[in-house]
């Protein structure tokens, strides 16, 4: 797959007064065995029941969360009730997340390659997107405008399909990450700044924020790539405090590293810090990141400390509507 590049679009210019903001996107998805082969069935959605309480906790900080909902969640009555409760509380947006292996129609062979929706034939990707969009529209009465491809799997046809269906904001690009080894896209050239992309620039791309920290952070991607060619090279650089790639998520990102990444991002002038987590992490045992009660407590300590730091730095929450209104 051809690498994605920010120069394929136009940089976003933020309206006066927008300041430095942060977003929280929640991959609101089914529970499944992350180690097992992909399958159409065998999943659950019980963890969605934890979403209303978690949402109230975030909203208590003034955080507006965007829930990127996939097909199993969007079509389960109990999960839909929980989502409607979240929306009714306020500080919430419902967007779309496409997991092709659990999103009909099922006309593809189940492989790692086909788990990236952008690798599917455009007609099949469109059909899956239509089924998902229709299910989400039934929940809120309005069509979603925010999208994330499951596994960050954008493809050559995806942005055009999104624009044709009224989507306006995409957050599928994970800055500085490369999924080619799994058959997915290459985002190594993508930085943290939002940009207009897709047909006629109608889609605002808001990459998931990834920050290089450490004394050699100015070496950024080239140094990180070079260290990857040396056995355990990246780990050595991180342990020595020289270079560490930090994504803004509580999942597998230690708190001290995340706090430093926030400071670096703000210091470097990143205008929107884009955070994310998976909804099944709200209940122990459903993701590799939250295996037990101790992990869940650490998950919440991470958020408490990060949100406190953002407040001290005067970085305010932004909804997806805020992003779209301010992006010019």
Coordinates of C-alpha atoms in Angstrom, one line a residue:
X1 CA 0.0 0.0 0.0
X2 CA 1.3 3.5 -0.9
X3 CA 2.3 5.4 2.3
X4 CA 0.0 8.1 3.4
X5 CA 1.4 11.6 3.4
X6 CA 0.1 14.9 4.9
X7 CA 1.2 16.7 1.7
X8 CA -1.7 14.9 0.0
X9 CA -3.9 17.4 1.7
X10 CA -4.0 21.0 2.9
X11 CA -3.0 21.9 6.5
X12 CA -5.8 23.0 8.8
X13 CA -5.7 26.6 9.9
X14 CA -7.5 27.0 13.2
X15 CA -9.9 29.9 13.7
X16 CA -8.8 32.7 16.1
X17 CA -9.4 31.9 19.7
X18 CA -9.3 28.1 19.3
X19 CA -6.2 27.8 21.3
X20 CA -4.6 24.4 22.2
X21 CA -7.2 21.7 22.7
X22 CA -7.5 18.0 23.3
X23 CA -9.9 15.3 22.1
X24 CA -10.9 11.9 23.5
X25 CA -11.9 9.2 21.0
X26 CA -13.2 5.9 22.3
X27 CA -13.0 2.8 20.1
X28 CA -16.4 1.5 21.2
X29 CA -16.3 -2.1 20.1
X30 CA -17.0 -5.7 20.8
X31 CA -15.0 -7.9 23.1
X32 CA -12.9 -10.6 21.4
X33 CA -9.8 -12.6 21.8
X34 CA -7.0 -10.4 20.5
X35 CA -4.7 -13.4 20.1
X36 CA -7.1 -15.5 18.0
X37 CA -7.7 -15.5 14.3
X38 CA -10.4 -13.2 13.0
X39 CA -14.0 -14.6 12.9
X40 CA -17.5 -13.4 12.2
X41 CA -18.8 -14.6 15.6
X42 CA -17.7 -15.4 19.1
X43 CA -17.7 -11.8 20.4
X44 CA -19.6 -10.1 23.2
X45 CA -20.6 -6.5 24.1
X46 CA -21.1 -6.8 27.9
X47 CA -18.4 -4.2 28.6
X48 CA -20.5 -1.4 27.0
X49 CA -22.5 -1.5 30.2
X50 CA -19.5 0.2 31.9
X51 CA -19.7 3.1 29.4
X52 CA -22.2 5.4 31.2
X53 CA -20.3 5.5 34.5
X54 CA -17.0 6.1 32.7
X55 CA -18.6 8.8 30.6
X56 CA -19.9 10.6 33.7
X57 CA -16.4 10.5 35.1
X58 CA -14.9 12.1 32.0
X59 CA -17.7 14.6 31.8
X60 CA -17.0 15.6 35.4
X61 CA -13.7 16.9 34.1
X62 CA -15.5 18.7 31.3
X63 CA -14.3 16.2 28.7
X64 CA -16.4 15.7 25.6
X65 CA -15.9 12.1 24.3
X66 CA -16.5 10.9 20.8
X67 CA -17.6 7.2 20.8
X68 CA -16.6 5.5 17.5
X69 CA -19.1 2.6 17.5
X70 CA -18.7 -0.6 15.5
X71 CA -21.5 -2.8 14.1
X72 CA -21.8 -5.4 16.9
X73 CA -22.3 -2.6 19.5
X74 CA -24.6 -0.6 17.2
X75 CA -27.0 -3.5 16.7
X76 CA -27.1 -4.9 20.2
X77 CA -30.2 -3.6 22.1
X78 CA -28.6 -3.4 25.6
X79 CA -25.5 -1.7 24.1
X80 CA -27.7 0.8 22.2
X81 CA -29.5 1.6 25.4
X82 CA -26.2 2.4 27.1
X83 CA -25.1 4.6 24.2
X84 CA -28.4 6.5 24.3
X85 CA -27.9 7.1 28.0
X86 CA -24.5 8.5 27.3
X87 CA -25.8 10.8 24.6
X88 CA -28.6 12.0 26.8
X89 CA -26.1 12.9 29.5
X90 CA -24.3 15.3 27.1
X91 CA -20.7 15.8 26.3
X92 CA -20.9 12.9 23.8
X93 CA -20.7 12.4 20.1
X94 CA -21.5 9.1 18.2
X95 CA -19.2 8.3 15.3
X96 CA -18.4 5.2 13.3
X97 CA -15.7 2.5 13.5
X98 CA -15.6 -0.2 10.9
X99 CA -14.4 -3.7 11.9
X100 CA -14.9 -5.5 8.6
X101 CA -14.7 -9.0 10.1
X102 CA -17.8 -8.5 12.2
X103 CA -19.6 -6.0 9.9
X104 CA -21.8 -7.5 7.2
X105 CA -22.0 -8.2 4.3
X106 CA -19.5 -11.0 4.7
X107 CA -18.2 -11.5 1.2
X108 CA -14.5 -11.6 1.9
X109 CA -12.1 -14.3 3.1
X110 CA -11.2 -13.8 6.8
X111 CA -7.5 -12.9 6.8
X112 CA -5.2 -10.4 8.5
X113 CA -5.1 -8.6 5.1
X114 CA -9.0 -8.3 4.9
X115 CA -9.2 -7.1 8.5
X116 CA -8.0 -3.7 7.2
X117 CA -11.2 -2.4 5.6
X118 CA -9.2 -0.3 3.1
X119 CA -7.8 -3.5 1.6
X120 CA -11.3 -4.7 0.6
X121 CA -12.7 -4.1 -2.9
X122 CA -14.3 -0.7 -2.9
X123 CA -17.8 -2.0 -3.5
X124 CA -17.5 -4.3 -0.4
X125 CA -16.0 -1.6 1.7
X126 CA -18.8 0.7 0.7
X127 CA -21.5 -1.9 1.5
X128 CA -20.1 -2.5 5.0
X129 CA -19.8 1.2 5.6
X130 CA -23.5 1.7 4.5
X131 CA -24.7 -1.0 6.9
X132 CA -22.8 0.5 9.8
X133 CA -23.9 4.1 8.9
X134 CA -27.6 3.0 8.8
X135 CA -27.3 1.2 12.2
X136 CA -25.7 4.3 13.8
X137 CA -28.3 6.6 12.3
X138 CA -31.1 4.5 14.0
X139 CA -29.5 5.2 17.4
X140 CA -29.4 9.0 17.3
X141 CA -31.6 9.9 14.4
X142 CA -28.8 11.7 12.7
X143 CA -26.1 10.4 10.3
X144 CA -22.6 10.1 11.9
X145 CA -19.9 12.5 10.6
X146 CA -16.9 11.1 12.4
X147 CA -15.1 7.9 11.3
X148 CA -12.2 5.7 12.3
X149 CA -11.2 2.6 10.4
X150 CA -10.7 -0.4 12.7
X151 CA -7.0 -1.3 13.0
X152 CA -6.4 2.2 11.4
X153 CA -7.1 0.5 8.1
X154 CA -7.6 3.3 5.6
X155 CA -7.3 2.4 1.9
X156 CA -7.1 4.1 -1.4
X157 CA -10.9 4.3 -1.8
X158 CA -11.9 5.0 1.9
X159 CA -11.8 8.8 2.0
X160 CA -13.9 9.1 -1.2
X161 CA -16.5 6.7 0.3
X162 CA -16.6 8.7 3.5
X163 CA -17.0 12.1 1.7
X164 CA -19.8 10.7 -0.5
X165 CA -21.7 9.6 2.7
X166 CA -21.4 12.9 4.5
X167 CA -18.5 12.1 6.8
X168 CA -16.4 15.2 7.6
X169 CA -13.8 14.1 10.2
X170 CA -11.6 11.1 10.1
X171 CA -9.2 9.9 12.8
X172 CA -7.9 6.7 11.3
X173 CA -4.3 7.8 10.8
X174 CA -2.0 6.9 13.7
X175 CA 0.9 9.3 13.4
X176 CA 4.3 7.7 13.1
X177 CA 3.1 4.1 13.0
X178 CA 3.6 1.5 10.2
X179 CA 1.2 -1.5 9.8
X180 CA 2.7 -2.9 6.6
X181 CA 4.0 -6.0 8.3
X182 CA 0.4 -6.9 9.0
X183 CA -0.9 -5.9 5.6
X184 CA -2.0 -2.5 6.7
X185 CA -1.2 1.1 5.9
X186 CA 2.0 3.1 6.5
X187 CA 1.6 6.3 8.5
X188 CA 5.3 7.0 9.2
X189 CA 5.2 10.3 7.3
X190 CA 2.1 11.5 9.2
X191 CA 2.7 14.0 11.9
X192 CA 0.3 15.3 14.6
X193 CA -1.2 18.3 12.7
X194 CA -4.7 18.1 11.3
X195 CA -5.1 18.5 7.5
X196 CA -7.8 18.6 4.9
X197 CA -7.8 15.5 2.7
X198 CA -10.1 13.4 0.5
X199 CA -12.1 14.6 -2.5
X200 CA -11.9 18.4 -2.7
X201 CA -10.4 18.4 0.8
X202 CA -13.8 17.7 2.3
X203 CA -12.5 15.5 5.1
X204 CA -10.6 16.9 8.1
X205 CA -8.0 14.3 9.1
X206 CA -7.1 14.4 12.8
X207 CA -4.3 11.9 13.4
X208 CA -3.9 10.1 16.7
X209 CA -1.2 12.0 18.4
X210 CA 2.2 10.3 18.7
X211 CA 5.1 12.2 20.4
X212 CA 8.8 11.5 20.5
X213 CA 10.3 12.2 23.9
X214 CA 13.9 12.0 25.2
X215 CA 17.1 13.9 24.8
X216 CA 17.4 12.8 21.2
X217 CA 13.8 13.5 20.3
X218 CA 14.8 15.9 17.5
X219 CA 16.0 12.9 15.6
X220 CA 12.4 11.8 15.5
X221 CA 11.3 9.3 12.8
X222 CA 14.7 8.8 11.1
X223 CA 16.5 7.9 14.4
X224 CA 13.5 5.7 15.5
X225 CA 13.6 3.9 12.2
X226 CA 17.3 3.4 12.4
X227 CA 17.1 2.0 15.9
X228 CA 14.5 -0.5 14.7
X229 CA 17.1 -2.1 12.5
X230 CA 19.3 -2.9 15.6
X231 CA 18.3 -5.7 17.9
X232 CA 16.5 -4.2 20.9
X233 CA 17.7 -0.8 19.7
X234 CA 14.5 1.1 20.4
X235 CA 14.1 -0.4 23.8
X236 CA 17.7 0.6 24.7
X237 CA 17.1 4.2 23.6
X238 CA 13.8 4.4 25.6
X239 CA 15.4 3.0 28.8
X240 CA 18.3 5.4 28.5
X241 CA 15.9 8.3 28.2
X242 CA 17.2 9.2 24.7
X243 CA 14.2 8.5 22.4
X244 CA 10.8 7.1 23.1
X245 CA 7.7 7.0 20.8
X246 CA 4.7 7.8 23.0
X247 CA 1.1 7.5 21.8
X248 CA -1.5 9.4 23.8
X249 CA -3.4 6.4 25.3
X250 CA -3.4 4.8 28.7
X251 CA -3.1 1.4 26.9
X252 CA 0.5 0.2 27.2
X253 CA 1.8 3.8 27.6
X254 CA 3.2 4.4 31.1
X255 CA 2.0 7.5 32.9
X256 CA 5.3 9.3 33.3
X257 CA 5.9 8.9 29.6
X258 CA 2.5 10.2 28.8
X259 CA 2.9 13.3 31.0
X260 CA 6.2 14.1 29.3
X261 CA 4.6 13.5 25.9
X262 CA 1.9 16.0 26.7
X263 CA 4.4 18.6 27.8
X264 CA 6.5 18.1 24.7
X265 CA 3.4 18.2 22.4
X266 CA 2.2 21.5 23.9
X267 CA 5.7 22.9 23.8
X268 CA 6.1 22.0 20.2
X269 CA 2.9 23.8 19.3
X270 CA 0.6 20.8 18.6
X271 CA -2.9 22.4 18.5
X272 CA -5.0 19.3 19.1
X273 CA -3.8 16.5 21.3
X274 CA -5.8 13.4 20.2
X275 CA -6.2 10.8 22.9
X276 CA -7.8 7.3 22.5
X277 CA -8.7 4.1 24.3
X278 CA -10.8 1.0 23.7
X279 CA -14.1 0.7 25.5
X280 CA -13.5 -3.0 26.5
X281 CA -10.6 -1.7 28.6
X282 CA -13.2 -0.4 31.1
X283 CA -13.8 -3.9 32.3
X284 CA -10.9 -6.2 33.3
X285 CA -10.1 -9.2 31.2
X286 CA -11.2 -7.9 27.8
X287 CA -8.0 -6.3 26.4
X288 CA -4.3 -7.0 27.0
X289 CA -4.1 -3.5 28.6
X290 CA -6.6 -4.1 31.5
X291 CA -6.3 -7.6 32.7
X292 CA -7.3 -7.2 36.3
X293 CA -8.6 -4.8 39.0
X294 CA -5.1 -3.4 39.5
X295 CA -4.7 -2.6 35.8
X296 CA -8.1 -0.8 35.9
X297 CA -7.1 1.3 38.8
X298 CA -3.9 2.2 37.0
X299 CA -6.0 3.1 33.9
X300 CA -8.0 5.6 35.9
X301 CA -4.9 7.0 37.7
X302 CA -3.4 7.6 34.3
X303 CA -6.5 9.6 33.2
X304 CA -6.7 11.5 36.4
X305 CA -3.1 12.6 36.2
X306 CA -3.2 13.4 32.5
X307 CA -6.4 15.5 32.8
X308 CA -5.0 17.3 35.7
X309 CA -1.9 18.2 33.7
X310 CA -4.0 19.4 30.7
X311 CA -6.0 21.6 33.0
X312 CA -2.7 23.1 34.5
X313 CA -1.5 23.8 30.9
X314 CA -4.8 25.4 30.0
X315 CA -5.5 22.8 27.3
X316 CA -9.3 22.5 27.0
X317 CA -11.5 19.7 25.7
X318 CA -12.8 19.9 22.2
X319 CA -15.7 18.0 20.7
X320 CA -15.7 16.8 17.1
X321 CA -18.2 19.6 16.3
X322 CA -15.7 22.1 17.8
X323 CA -12.9 20.7 15.6
X324 CA -15.0 20.9 12.4
X325 CA -16.2 24.4 13.3
X326 CA -12.7 25.7 13.9
X327 CA -10.9 24.0 11.0
X328 CA -10.4 26.3 8.0

